[in-house]
DNA sequence: CAATAAATAGCGATAATGCGACAATGTCGC
DNA sequence: GCGACATTGTCGCATTATCGCTATTTATTG
């Protein structure tokens, strides 16, 4: 864990939208801190764990996290991660409805905008980059809070289990086996999942798998491949679970991209 | 073929950027016409054939076509096609360097912008759509012309063949021989070339040779030498192919440098 | 157009889970 | 030492997601 040494640049008042890209190793992170600028935190690669005062989320690359200005937050990496951030000047009206940290679903447009802004030379004060920044703010405002978030909890036993699952996404995890790993009984873990994340273990596991599935589908993998890489033993059960959650089948989703 | 019945809406002077989406059957098309607005013609799905007064292009979804205002053009569909167009008010400074129809390489950002603009309700005069329109114009201006593009495709079999051709540029490649290399039938490869690159195998091969030829000519080689180094067995057939593609002979091109 | 592969849907069997009830143990204040 | 309260584990039973399989539909290939 490290304190961010580069908070300073966030304060540049001349530019409404700033970017920051960084590559982070697994298990590393940034200690709790806050800054006046609002921040869109996103990893184009890897899985983040974001902790606010209210909640903790596990965040794959299909999603991002909006951190309003002056909101305390902490970030750590479940895996090797490539972050691409946006920092918005507080004088701009961004997501006024959100007073707290919130997980959002990234759109394809938002992804491309963030990538482009991060690729533009830092000091580029040119007009077209500025216009793109304005659109970034528009899009940021229209991002909807994630309908499929993955709350993480703080209990050490729970964290051990979740980090184990994140690092073995292709396995079929059984609560009984995880219990010995966590040093707690199955019943206690059931209670922990419910109280800390609001979800039962099964719900949590299903969401976890389906979020991984969304990522793989975005990359263009087949339903069969996805089913196995996210830990189902048969394609049909994956398709069934997917449809039960979203209302449409995996390939219908893929075609929408 | 049909005359576009909906040119009228293109004339709306109130909006700098208009959109038009349409689904077209294979073998259908639009008769030659022109309009004051500049147009970015793009198919998110399928292969277009665009004819201007200067040239004809085959356009897969990786590319688009910029049609300056009042330029005569004609469109037909090689396959089932989903077009997503942008029409830009002529008072905006868009690609002033282009006086003629030009094929451009789409960027991921441009794709998403066009899709978003097309999805926005037609009559949405809201500010954020307007800002996105401005960015569309910026991005449009920065798209690079690709008049002799060599789209590569993503299919692994296709890639194997292309990489083989690239590493043996001086050979006369026969599809039948390449087929065994790729592990697919000749018919499948024909389909792959068409669907992934928008070109038939022969078109692709010719372009490939001619691009190599341009490079060699730039180095000052003679027509005879170039003909052999890019895989033609006679100078005359090379000169003929070159003239068919560009409209002038190799040495005329060389003298222009 | 026929053959093949991939995606989806259906279904019975079953192991895994959810959860209420209750007992055991730990924590805290006094 | 004792009561109040929270945490944890054990047991039983109802519920269900997933498996393993087959069938059907859809897309791709020769």
PDB file of C-alpha atoms in Angstrom, chain A residues 31-180:
ATOM      1  CA  UNK A  31      -4.247   4.046   1.138  1.00  0.00           C
ATOM      2  CA  UNK A  32      -7.469   5.891   1.995  1.00  0.00           C
ATOM      3  CA  UNK A  33      -7.490   9.463   0.792  1.00  0.00           C
ATOM      4  CA  UNK A  34      -9.712  12.135  -0.718  1.00  0.00           C
ATOM      5  CA  UNK A  35      -9.310  15.040  -3.136  1.00  0.00           C
ATOM      6  CA  UNK A  36     -11.515  17.888  -4.242  1.00  0.00           C
ATOM      7  CA  UNK A  37     -11.877  16.594  -7.788  1.00  0.00           C
ATOM      8  CA  UNK A  38     -14.422  13.937  -8.622  1.00  0.00           C
ATOM      9  CA  UNK A  39     -12.854  10.815 -10.075  1.00  0.00           C
ATOM     10  CA  UNK A  40     -13.937   8.161 -12.509  1.00  0.00           C
ATOM     11  CA  UNK A  41     -11.893   5.145 -11.554  1.00  0.00           C
ATOM     12  CA  UNK A  42     -11.656   2.454 -14.190  1.00  0.00           C
ATOM     13  CA  UNK A  43      -9.362  -0.444 -14.980  1.00  0.00           C
ATOM     14  CA  UNK A  44      -9.221  -1.381 -18.619  1.00  0.00           C
ATOM     15  CA  UNK A  45      -7.609  -4.597 -17.459  1.00  0.00           C
ATOM     16  CA  UNK A  46      -7.806  -6.532 -14.198  1.00  0.00           C
ATOM     17  CA  UNK A  47      -9.989  -6.470 -11.095  1.00  0.00           C
ATOM     18  CA  UNK A  48     -10.058  -3.656  -8.535  1.00  0.00           C
ATOM     19  CA  UNK A  49     -11.309  -3.539  -4.991  1.00  0.00           C
ATOM     20  CA  UNK A  50     -12.641  -0.141  -4.058  1.00  0.00           C
ATOM     21  CA  UNK A  51     -13.499   0.785  -0.502  1.00  0.00           C
ATOM     22  CA  UNK A  52     -15.528   3.835   0.426  1.00  0.00           C
ATOM     23  CA  UNK A  53     -16.928   4.769   3.782  1.00  0.00           C
ATOM     24  CA  UNK A  54     -20.191   3.079   2.857  1.00  0.00           C
ATOM     25  CA  UNK A  55     -19.295   0.008   0.927  1.00  0.00           C
ATOM     26  CA  UNK A  56     -16.715  -2.134  -0.784  1.00  0.00           C
ATOM     27  CA  UNK A  57     -16.905  -3.337  -4.365  1.00  0.00           C
ATOM     28  CA  UNK A  58     -15.131  -5.775  -6.562  1.00  0.00           C
ATOM     29  CA  UNK A  59     -14.822  -4.028  -9.925  1.00  0.00           C
ATOM     30  CA  UNK A  60     -14.002  -5.742 -13.234  1.00  0.00           C
ATOM     31  CA  UNK A  61     -13.233  -3.846 -16.420  1.00  0.00           C
ATOM     32  CA  UNK A  62     -16.860  -3.737 -17.550  1.00  0.00           C
ATOM     33  CA  UNK A  63     -17.512  -1.348 -14.696  1.00  0.00           C
ATOM     34  CA  UNK A  64     -16.086   1.781 -13.163  1.00  0.00           C
ATOM     35  CA  UNK A  65     -16.450   3.690  -9.916  1.00  0.00           C
ATOM     36  CA  UNK A  66     -17.512   7.306  -9.560  1.00  0.00           C
ATOM     37  CA  UNK A  67     -15.917   8.984  -6.575  1.00  0.00           C
ATOM     38  CA  UNK A  68     -17.444  12.411  -5.862  1.00  0.00           C
ATOM     39  CA  UNK A  69     -15.084  15.157  -4.781  1.00  0.00           C
ATOM     40  CA  UNK A  70     -13.772  14.947  -1.206  1.00  0.00           C
ATOM     41  CA  UNK A  71     -15.138  11.448  -0.745  1.00  0.00           C
ATOM     42  CA  UNK A  72     -12.739   9.259   1.105  1.00  0.00           C
ATOM     43  CA  UNK A  73     -11.802   6.146  -0.824  1.00  0.00           C
ATOM     44  CA  UNK A  74      -9.281   3.383  -0.986  1.00  0.00           C
ATOM     45  CA  UNK A  75      -8.218   1.174  -3.867  1.00  0.00           C
ATOM     46  CA  UNK A  76      -6.469  -2.142  -3.993  1.00  0.00           C
ATOM     47  CA  UNK A  77      -5.804  -4.626  -6.750  1.00  0.00           C
ATOM     48  CA  UNK A  78      -7.076  -8.166  -6.760  1.00  0.00           C
ATOM     49  CA  UNK A  79      -5.040  -8.858  -9.897  1.00  0.00           C
ATOM     50  CA  UNK A  80      -2.557  -7.098 -12.156  1.00  0.00           C
ATOM     51  CA  UNK A  81      -4.391  -3.943 -13.169  1.00  0.00           C
ATOM     52  CA  UNK A  82      -4.198  -1.188 -15.791  1.00  0.00           C
ATOM     53  CA  UNK A  83      -6.048   1.833 -14.470  1.00  0.00           C
ATOM     54  CA  UNK A  84      -7.281   4.692 -16.646  1.00  0.00           C
ATOM     55  CA  UNK A  85      -8.719   7.511 -14.561  1.00  0.00           C
ATOM     56  CA  UNK A  86     -10.535  10.759 -15.172  1.00  0.00           C
ATOM     57  CA  UNK A  87     -10.494  13.627 -12.678  1.00  0.00           C
ATOM     58  CA  UNK A  88     -13.161  16.267 -13.062  1.00  0.00           C
ATOM     59  CA  UNK A  89     -12.928  19.812 -11.760  1.00  0.00           C
ATOM     60  CA  UNK A  90     -15.468  20.293  -8.942  1.00  0.00           C
ATOM     61  CA  UNK A  91     -16.895  23.433 -10.505  1.00  0.00           C
ATOM     62  CA  UNK A  92     -18.465  21.273 -13.219  1.00  0.00           C
ATOM     63  CA  UNK A  93     -21.845  19.773 -12.439  1.00  0.00           C
ATOM     64  CA  UNK A  94     -21.107  16.064 -12.426  1.00  0.00           C
ATOM     65  CA  UNK A  95     -23.484  13.461 -11.016  1.00  0.00           C
ATOM     66  CA  UNK A  96     -24.960  15.798  -8.457  1.00  0.00           C
ATOM     67  CA  UNK A  97     -27.364  13.099  -7.398  1.00  0.00           C
ATOM     68  CA  UNK A  98     -24.479  11.020  -6.109  1.00  0.00           C
ATOM     69  CA  UNK A  99     -23.188  12.143  -2.759  1.00  0.00           C
ATOM     70  CA  UNK A 100     -21.418   8.858  -2.189  1.00  0.00           C
ATOM     71  CA  UNK A 101     -19.091   6.589  -4.079  1.00  0.00           C
ATOM     72  CA  UNK A 102     -21.050   4.593  -6.645  1.00  0.00           C
ATOM     73  CA  UNK A 103     -20.286   1.745  -9.004  1.00  0.00           C
ATOM     74  CA  UNK A 104     -21.323   2.406 -12.600  1.00  0.00           C
ATOM     75  CA  UNK A 105     -21.609   0.354 -15.763  1.00  0.00           C
ATOM     76  CA  UNK A 106     -19.164   1.585 -18.408  1.00  0.00           C
ATOM     77  CA  UNK A 107     -20.517   2.166 -21.895  1.00  0.00           C
ATOM     78  CA  UNK A 108     -18.477   1.464 -25.010  1.00  0.00           C
ATOM     79  CA  UNK A 109     -18.444   5.194 -25.726  1.00  0.00           C
ATOM     80  CA  UNK A 110     -17.167   6.019 -22.253  1.00  0.00           C
ATOM     81  CA  UNK A 111     -14.416   3.450 -22.615  1.00  0.00           C
ATOM     82  CA  UNK A 112     -13.208   4.935 -25.878  1.00  0.00           C
ATOM     83  CA  UNK A 113     -13.379   8.480 -24.565  1.00  0.00           C
ATOM     84  CA  UNK A 114     -11.365   7.603 -21.482  1.00  0.00           C
ATOM     85  CA  UNK A 115      -8.793   5.751 -23.557  1.00  0.00           C
ATOM     86  CA  UNK A 116      -8.487   8.627 -25.996  1.00  0.00           C
ATOM     87  CA  UNK A 117      -8.162  11.240 -23.274  1.00  0.00           C
ATOM     88  CA  UNK A 118      -5.500   9.159 -21.578  1.00  0.00           C
ATOM     89  CA  UNK A 119      -3.628   8.791 -24.842  1.00  0.00           C
ATOM     90  CA  UNK A 120      -3.709  12.493 -25.593  1.00  0.00           C
ATOM     91  CA  UNK A 121      -0.557  14.217 -24.430  1.00  0.00           C
ATOM     92  CA  UNK A 122      -1.067  15.373 -20.869  1.00  0.00           C
ATOM     93  CA  UNK A 123      -0.440  19.011 -21.544  1.00  0.00           C
ATOM     94  CA  UNK A 124      -2.535  19.166 -24.686  1.00  0.00           C
ATOM     95  CA  UNK A 125      -4.636  22.220 -24.140  1.00  0.00           C
ATOM     96  CA  UNK A 126      -6.023  22.097 -27.634  1.00  0.00           C
ATOM     97  CA  UNK A 127      -9.646  22.818 -28.343  1.00  0.00           C
ATOM     98  CA  UNK A 128     -10.650  19.382 -29.595  1.00  0.00           C
ATOM     99  CA  UNK A 129      -9.370  17.672 -26.450  1.00  0.00           C
ATOM    100  CA  UNK A 130     -11.309  20.207 -24.413  1.00  0.00           C
ATOM    101  CA  UNK A 131     -14.467  19.415 -26.366  1.00  0.00           C
ATOM    102  CA  UNK A 132     -13.899  15.714 -25.827  1.00  0.00           C
ATOM    103  CA  UNK A 133     -13.572  16.469 -22.128  1.00  0.00           C
ATOM    104  CA  UNK A 134     -16.992  18.092 -22.135  1.00  0.00           C
ATOM    105  CA  UNK A 135     -18.475  15.041 -23.790  1.00  0.00           C
ATOM    106  CA  UNK A 136     -16.733  12.882 -21.191  1.00  0.00           C
ATOM    107  CA  UNK A 137     -18.595  14.857 -18.533  1.00  0.00           C
ATOM    108  CA  UNK A 138     -21.887  14.424 -20.388  1.00  0.00           C
ATOM    109  CA  UNK A 139     -21.369  10.706 -20.711  1.00  0.00           C
ATOM    110  CA  UNK A 140     -20.249  10.439 -17.118  1.00  0.00           C
ATOM    111  CA  UNK A 141     -23.485  12.083 -16.076  1.00  0.00           C
ATOM    112  CA  UNK A 142     -25.511   9.589 -18.045  1.00  0.00           C
ATOM    113  CA  UNK A 143     -23.747   6.468 -16.817  1.00  0.00           C
ATOM    114  CA  UNK A 144     -26.218   4.441 -14.841  1.00  0.00           C
ATOM    115  CA  UNK A 145     -25.402   2.996 -11.475  1.00  0.00           C
ATOM    116  CA  UNK A 146     -24.445  -0.619 -11.929  1.00  0.00           C
ATOM    117  CA  UNK A 147     -27.430  -2.935 -11.871  1.00  0.00           C
ATOM    118  CA  UNK A 148     -25.068  -5.800 -11.253  1.00  0.00           C
ATOM    119  CA  UNK A 149     -22.673  -4.633  -8.584  1.00  0.00           C
ATOM    120  CA  UNK A 150     -20.487  -6.888  -6.533  1.00  0.00           C
ATOM    121  CA  UNK A 151     -20.347  -5.674  -2.927  1.00  0.00           C
ATOM    122  CA  UNK A 152     -17.342  -7.074  -1.109  1.00  0.00           C
ATOM    123  CA  UNK A 153     -17.544  -6.590   2.678  1.00  0.00           C
ATOM    124  CA  UNK A 154     -14.719  -6.080   5.142  1.00  0.00           C
ATOM    125  CA  UNK A 155     -14.654  -9.173   7.345  1.00  0.00           C
ATOM    126  CA  UNK A 156     -11.207 -10.783   7.029  1.00  0.00           C
ATOM    127  CA  UNK A 157     -12.638 -14.265   6.520  1.00  0.00           C
ATOM    128  CA  UNK A 158     -14.911 -12.972   3.807  1.00  0.00           C
ATOM    129  CA  UNK A 159     -12.043 -11.159   2.137  1.00  0.00           C
ATOM    130  CA  UNK A 160      -9.945 -14.260   2.097  1.00  0.00           C
ATOM    131  CA  UNK A 161     -12.707 -16.145   0.363  1.00  0.00           C
ATOM    132  CA  UNK A 162     -13.455 -13.427  -2.155  1.00  0.00           C
ATOM    133  CA  UNK A 163      -9.837 -12.892  -3.072  1.00  0.00           C
ATOM    134  CA  UNK A 164      -9.487 -16.626  -3.529  1.00  0.00           C
ATOM    135  CA  UNK A 165     -12.495 -16.695  -5.831  1.00  0.00           C
ATOM    136  CA  UNK A 166     -11.233 -13.704  -7.827  1.00  0.00           C
ATOM    137  CA  UNK A 167      -7.924 -15.408  -8.408  1.00  0.00           C
ATOM    138  CA  UNK A 168      -9.609 -18.662  -9.428  1.00  0.00           C
ATOM    139  CA  UNK A 169     -12.567 -17.491 -11.489  1.00  0.00           C
ATOM    140  CA  UNK A 170     -12.794 -20.672 -13.557  1.00  0.00           C
ATOM    141  CA  UNK A 171     -13.402 -22.999 -10.629  1.00  0.00           C
ATOM    142  CA  UNK A 172     -16.667 -24.191  -9.203  1.00  0.00           C
ATOM    143  CA  UNK A 173     -16.432 -22.886  -5.656  1.00  0.00           C
ATOM    144  CA  UNK A 174     -18.190 -24.816  -2.892  1.00  0.00           C
ATOM    145  CA  UNK A 175     -18.932 -23.051   0.327  1.00  0.00           C
ATOM    146  CA  UNK A 176     -17.882 -26.108   2.329  1.00  0.00           C
ATOM    147  CA  UNK A 177     -14.386 -26.025   0.832  1.00  0.00           C
ATOM    148  CA  UNK A 178     -14.037 -22.288   1.173  1.00  0.00           C
ATOM    149  CA  UNK A 179     -14.994 -22.620   4.839  1.00  0.00           C
ATOM    150  CA  UNK A 180     -11.792 -24.444   5.750  1.00  0.00           C
TER     151      UNK A 180
END
